[in-house]
Coordinates of C-alpha atoms and ligand atoms in Angstrom, one line a residue:
X1 CA 1.7 82.6 110.5
X2 CA 0.6 82.4 106.8
X3 CA 1.8 85.5 105.1
X4 CA 0.8 86.3 101.5
X5 CA 3.2 85.6 98.7
X6 CA 4.0 89.1 97.4
X7 CA 5.9 89.8 94.1
X8 CA 7.4 93.2 93.7
X9 CA 7.6 93.5 89.9
X10 CA 6.6 95.4 86.8
X11 CA 4.5 94.0 83.9
X12 CA 7.1 94.4 81.2
X13 CA 9.9 92.7 83.2
X14 CA 11.0 89.4 81.6
X15 CA 12.5 88.0 84.8
X16 CA 9.2 88.7 86.6
X17 CA 7.4 86.8 83.8
X18 CA 9.4 83.8 84.8
X19 CA 7.9 84.0 88.3
X20 CA 4.4 84.8 87.1
X21 CA 4.5 81.7 84.9
X22 CA 5.6 79.6 87.8
X23 CA 2.7 80.9 89.9
X24 CA 0.5 79.8 87.0
X25 CA 2.0 76.4 86.7
X26 CA 1.7 75.8 90.5
X27 CA -1.7 77.4 90.7
X28 CA -0.6 79.9 93.3
X29 CA -2.6 82.9 94.6
X30 CA -0.3 85.9 95.0
X31 CA -0.2 89.6 95.6
X32 CA 1.3 92.0 93.0
X33 CA 3.1 95.2 94.0
X34 CA 4.1 97.2 91.0
X35 CA 7.5 98.8 91.4
X36 CA 9.2 101.5 89.2
X37 CA 11.3 100.3 86.2
X38 CA 14.0 102.7 87.1
X39 CA 15.5 104.1 90.3
X40 CA 14.6 105.5 92.8
X41 CA 12.5 102.7 94.4
X42 CA 12.0 104.2 97.8
X43 CA 9.4 101.5 98.9
X44 CA 11.5 98.6 97.9
X45 CA 14.8 99.6 99.5
X46 CA 13.6 99.1 103.1
X47 CA 12.9 95.4 102.2
X48 CA 16.0 94.6 100.2
X49 CA 18.7 96.8 101.9
X50 CA 19.8 98.3 98.6
X51 CA 19.3 95.4 96.1
X52 CA 17.5 97.2 93.2
X53 CA 16.8 94.6 90.5
X54 CA 13.4 93.2 89.5
X55 CA 11.7 91.0 90.7
X56 CA 11.8 90.6 94.5
X57 CA 9.5 88.3 96.4
X58 CA 8.4 89.0 100.0
X59 CA 6.8 86.6 102.4
X60 CA 6.2 88.4 105.7
X61 CA 9.6 89.8 106.8
X62 CA 11.6 87.4 104.5
X63 CA 12.7 88.9 101.2
X64 CA 14.0 87.0 98.3
X65 CA 16.3 88.8 95.7
X66 CA 16.9 87.3 92.3
X67 CA 14.8 84.7 90.5
X68 CA 17.1 81.9 91.3
X69 CA 16.4 82.1 95.1
X70 CA 12.8 83.1 94.5
X71 CA 12.2 79.9 92.5
X72 CA 14.0 77.8 95.1
X73 CA 11.7 79.2 97.8
X74 CA 8.6 78.8 95.8
X75 CA 9.5 75.2 95.1
X76 CA 10.2 74.6 98.8
X77 CA 6.8 76.1 99.9
X78 CA 4.7 74.8 97.0
X79 CA 6.5 71.5 96.0
X80 CA 3.7 70.2 93.8
X81 CA 3.7 70.2 90.8
X82 CA 7.4 70.2 90.7
X83 CA 9.6 72.3 88.4
X84 CA 12.2 69.6 88.6
X85 CA 10.8 66.4 87.2
X86 CA 13.2 63.4 87.4
X87 CA 16.4 64.1 85.6
X88 CA 15.9 67.9 85.7
X89 CA 17.3 68.9 89.1
X90 CA 20.7 70.0 88.0
X91 CA 20.6 70.8 84.3
X92 CA 17.5 73.0 84.6
X93 CA 19.4 75.3 87.1
X94 CA 22.6 75.3 85.0
X95 CA 20.6 76.1 81.9
X96 CA 19.4 79.3 83.5
X97 CA 22.9 80.8 83.3
X98 CA 22.6 80.5 79.5
X99 CA 19.0 81.8 79.3
X100 CA 19.4 84.6 81.9
X101 CA 22.8 85.9 80.8
X102 CA 24.0 85.1 77.2
X103 CA 20.6 84.7 75.5
X104 CA 19.0 87.5 77.6
X105 CA 21.8 90.0 76.7
X106 CA 21.3 89.2 73.0
X107 CA 17.6 89.8 73.4
X108 CA 18.2 93.1 75.3
X109 CA 20.5 94.4 72.5
X110 CA 18.0 93.4 69.8
X111 CA 15.1 95.0 71.6
X112 CA 16.8 98.3 72.5
X113 CA 18.6 98.5 69.2
X114 CA 15.2 98.2 67.5
X115 CA 13.4 100.7 69.8
X116 CA 16.4 103.1 69.4
X117 CA 15.3 106.7 69.7
X118 CA 12.0 105.6 71.4
X119 CA 13.9 104.7 74.6
X120 CA 13.5 107.6 77.1
X121 CA 16.8 109.3 78.1
X122 CA 16.1 108.7 81.8
X123 CA 15.8 104.9 81.1
X124 CA 19.2 105.0 79.2
X125 CA 20.8 106.9 82.1
X126 CA 19.4 104.4 84.7
X127 CA 20.5 101.3 82.8
X128 CA 24.0 102.8 82.3
X129 CA 24.2 103.2 86.1
X130 CA 22.8 99.7 86.5
X131 CA 25.5 98.2 84.2
X132 CA 28.3 100.4 85.3
X133 CA 28.9 101.0 81.5
X134 CA 27.2 103.1 78.8
X135 CA 23.8 101.7 77.7
X136 CA 24.6 102.7 74.1
X137 CA 21.4 102.3 72.1
X138 CA 23.2 103.5 68.9
X139 CA 25.7 100.7 69.3
X140 CA 22.9 98.2 69.8
X141 CA 21.3 99.5 66.7
X142 CA 24.5 99.0 64.7
X143 CA 24.7 95.4 66.1
X144 CA 21.1 94.4 65.1
X145 CA 22.4 92.1 62.3
X146 CA 24.6 90.3 64.7
X147 CA 21.9 90.0 67.3
X148 CA 19.5 88.6 64.8
X149 CA 22.0 85.9 64.0
X150 CA 22.6 85.2 67.7
X151 CA 18.9 85.0 68.5
X152 CA 18.2 82.7 65.5
X153 CA 21.0 80.4 66.5
X154 CA 20.0 80.2 70.2
X155 CA 16.3 79.7 69.5
X156 CA 17.4 77.1 67.0
X157 CA 18.6 75.0 70.0
X158 CA 15.1 75.2 71.5
X159 CA 13.6 74.1 68.1
X160 CA 16.1 71.2 68.0
X161 CA 15.2 70.1 71.5
X162 CA 11.5 70.0 70.6
X163 CA 12.1 68.4 67.2
X164 CA 11.1 64.9 68.4
X165 CA 7.6 66.2 69.0
X166 CA 7.9 66.5 72.8
X167 CA 5.7 69.0 74.7
X168 CA 8.3 70.4 77.0
X169 CA 12.1 70.9 76.7
X170 CA 13.2 68.2 79.2
X171 CA 10.2 65.9 78.6
X172 CA 7.9 67.1 81.5
X173 CA 7.4 70.8 82.2
X174 CA 10.4 72.1 84.1
X175 CA 12.3 75.3 85.0
X176 CA 14.1 74.9 81.7
X177 CA 10.9 75.8 79.9
X178 CA 10.3 78.9 82.1
X179 CA 13.8 80.2 81.7
X180 CA 13.9 79.8 78.0
X181 CA 10.4 81.2 77.5
X182 CA 11.2 84.4 79.3
X183 CA 13.4 85.5 76.3
X184 CA 10.9 84.6 73.6
X185 CA 8.2 86.4 75.6
X186 CA 10.5 89.4 76.1
X187 CA 11.3 90.0 72.4
X188 CA 7.7 89.4 71.3
X189 CA 6.1 91.6 74.0
X190 CA 8.6 94.4 73.7
X191 CA 8.4 94.6 69.9
X192 CA 4.7 94.8 69.2
X193 CA 4.5 97.1 66.1
X194 CA 4.8 95.5 62.7
X195 CA 7.6 98.0 61.9
X196 CA 9.6 97.1 65.0
X197 CA 9.2 93.4 64.3
X198 CA 10.4 94.0 60.7
X199 CA 13.5 95.9 62.0
X200 CA 14.3 93.2 64.4
X201 CA 13.7 90.5 61.8
X202 CA 11.4 88.6 64.1
X203 CA 9.1 87.2 61.3
X204 CA 12.0 85.8 59.4
X205 CA 13.5 84.3 62.5
X206 CA 10.3 82.7 63.8
X207 CA 9.2 81.5 60.3
X208 CA 11.8 78.7 60.7
X209 CA 10.9 77.9 64.3
X210 CA 7.5 76.2 64.1
X211 CA 8.0 74.1 67.2
X212 CA 9.1 77.1 69.2
X213 CA 5.9 78.9 68.2
X214 CA 3.7 76.0 69.3
X215 CA 5.6 75.6 72.6
X216 CA 5.3 79.4 73.1
X217 CA 1.5 79.0 72.8
X218 CA 1.5 76.2 75.4
X219 CA 3.6 78.3 77.7
X220 CA 1.2 81.2 77.3
X221 CA -1.7 79.0 78.3
X222 CA 0.0 78.2 81.6
X223 CA -1.2 81.6 82.8
X224 CA -0.1 83.5 85.9
X225 CA -2.1 82.0 88.8
X226 CA -4.4 84.1 90.8
X227 CA -3.1 87.7 91.0
X228 CA -4.4 90.5 93.2
X229 CA -2.9 94.0 93.4
X230 CA -1.5 95.4 96.6
X231 CA 0.0 98.8 97.3
X232 CA 3.6 99.2 98.3
X233 CA 2.5 100.7 101.6
X234 CA 0.5 97.6 102.4
X235 CA 3.5 95.4 101.6
X236 CA 5.7 97.5 103.9
X237 CA 3.1 97.2 106.6
X238 CA 3.1 93.4 106.3
X239 CA 6.9 93.4 106.7
X240 CA 6.8 95.8 109.7
X241 CA 4.2 93.6 111.5
X242 CA 5.9 90.3 110.7
X243 CA 9.0 88.6 112.1
X244 CA 11.4 86.7 109.8
X245 CA 10.6 83.0 109.7
X246 CA 14.1 81.9 108.6
X247 CA 15.5 79.3 111.0
X248 CA 19.2 79.7 111.8
X249 CA 21.2 77.2 109.7
X250 CA 24.9 76.9 109.6
X251 CA 27.1 75.2 107.0
X252 CA 29.9 73.3 108.6
X253 CA 31.3 72.6 105.2
X254 CA 31.5 76.2 104.1
X255 CA 34.8 76.3 102.2
X256 CA 35.6 79.7 103.5
X257 CA 34.6 79.1 107.2
X258 CA 31.7 81.5 107.2
X259 CA 29.5 81.3 110.2
X260 CA 26.0 82.3 111.4
X261 CA 26.5 85.8 112.9
X262 CA 29.3 86.9 110.6
X263 CA 28.7 90.4 109.1
X264 CA 29.0 90.2 105.3
X265 CA 28.2 92.1 102.1
X266 CA 26.3 90.3 99.4
X267 CA 26.5 91.7 95.8
X268 CA 25.6 90.5 92.3
X269 CA 28.6 89.6 90.2
X270 CA 27.2 90.9 86.9
X271 CA 25.2 94.2 87.1
X272 CA 23.3 96.2 89.6
X273 CA 26.3 95.8 91.9
X274 CA 24.9 97.3 95.1
X275 CA 26.3 95.7 98.2
X276 CA 23.7 94.6 100.9
X277 CA 25.1 94.5 104.4
X278 CA 23.8 92.1 107.0
X279 CA 24.5 89.3 109.5
X280 CA 24.4 85.7 108.3
X281 CA 21.4 83.8 109.6
X282 CA 21.3 80.9 107.2
X283 CA 23.9 79.5 104.9
X284 CA 24.3 76.7 102.3
X285 CA 26.0 76.0 99.0
X286 CA 22.9 77.5 97.2
X287 CA 21.6 80.1 99.6
X288 CA 22.5 82.8 102.0
X289 CA 20.1 84.7 104.3
X290 CA 21.3 87.8 106.1
X291 CA 19.6 89.8 108.8
X292 CA 19.2 93.5 108.6
X293 CA 17.4 96.1 110.7
X294 CA 15.6 98.8 108.8
X295 CA 14.1 101.9 110.4
X296 CA 10.8 101.6 108.4
X297 CA 10.2 97.9 108.6
X298 CA 12.3 96.6 111.4
X299 CA 14.0 93.2 111.2
X300 CA 14.2 91.6 107.8
X301 CA 16.0 88.5 106.5
X302 CA 17.2 89.1 102.9
X303 CA 17.9 86.0 100.9
X304 CA 20.2 85.6 97.9
X305 CA 21.4 82.7 95.8
X306 CA 25.1 81.8 95.8
X307 CA 25.7 81.2 92.1
X308 CA 26.1 84.6 90.5
X309 CA 26.6 86.5 93.8
X310 CA 29.7 87.4 95.8
X311 CA 29.8 87.2 99.6
X312 CA 32.4 89.6 101.0
X313 CA 33.6 90.2 104.5
X314 CA 32.3 93.5 105.9
Ligands
GSH401 N1 19.6 87.7 87.9 C1 18.5 88.5 88.1 C2 18.2 89.5 87.0 C3 17.1 90.4 87.1 C4 17.1 91.5 86.1 O1 18.1 91.9 85.5 N2 15.9 92.2 86.1 C5 15.8 93.4 85.3 C6 14.4 93.7 84.9 S1 13.6 92.3 84.1 C7 16.3 94.6 86.1 O2 16.5 94.4 87.3 N3 16.3 95.8 85.6 C8 16.7 96.9 86.4 C9 15.6 97.3 87.4 O3 14.4 96.8 87.3 O4 15.9 98.1 88.2 C10 17.3 87.6 88.4 O5 17.3 86.5 88.1 O6 16.3 88.1 89.1

């Protein structure tokens, strides 16, 4: 059965922008379900079993949490054009740990330090809960000079990579472009007023990054594929009617001896550390799929990547 490709996201979300650009690159038609930026997310929880971060992809009763596993699944279902041209299969994944963690955290501090008092208190409270530590906008404001330095140095690597006149970071278009672009898109789209841009120092930073600016325009031109809105209720109805399509797959080489049928908890190792409980259906070095039963949508298989996630015994 061909189920629609549904992305649960919000427009300002940089991690969602990664997936939207991949939809554009691959020319995919997809359904967009807008989810709240902060908790509660009552129409998402039945699908994810508690995972709260953004975005989440749903195909029938299979639900993919975290962009790493979302991208892996998109590449599997829509292999052409590939995000992993020759020579890009390993390094493009590894690079995402730099773009999604170190570079992204610099960008977050610069954005929220700049926005300062404009950030609503309920957002600050939600992000403090998400992090398990205070989301201290005042401290971020004090750190703006450091964050400008960091952003300039990191974006300087992108400039250097493009300095031989190539179009894309690894030669052909790849996941590396998407992951790096997310951060440039994020600072630019979050800081739109001239005053905010001046506080963040964006003009001075980008003035010395002409190749980054040209590459950014090429990235923007990739687009978002064909998007059509869907309500959260409709998406839940799709899940309720569908059965998971994941085929049981064991991993005889699992170094911890985990087996299909084991009950486990899966949890991000960085933030948003909500444990999702389920029974292993499919397991490999890069992927884990766990089965859950939810009272609103019935049987769901929730998929996570392995890098960046902990799998714990129940
Ligand atoms: N490693 C995750 C990170 C996702 C992430 O941090 N997303 C942000 C929004 S762009 C988030 O979840 N914020 C809290 C929320 O939306 O509840 C991924 O690759 O999907």
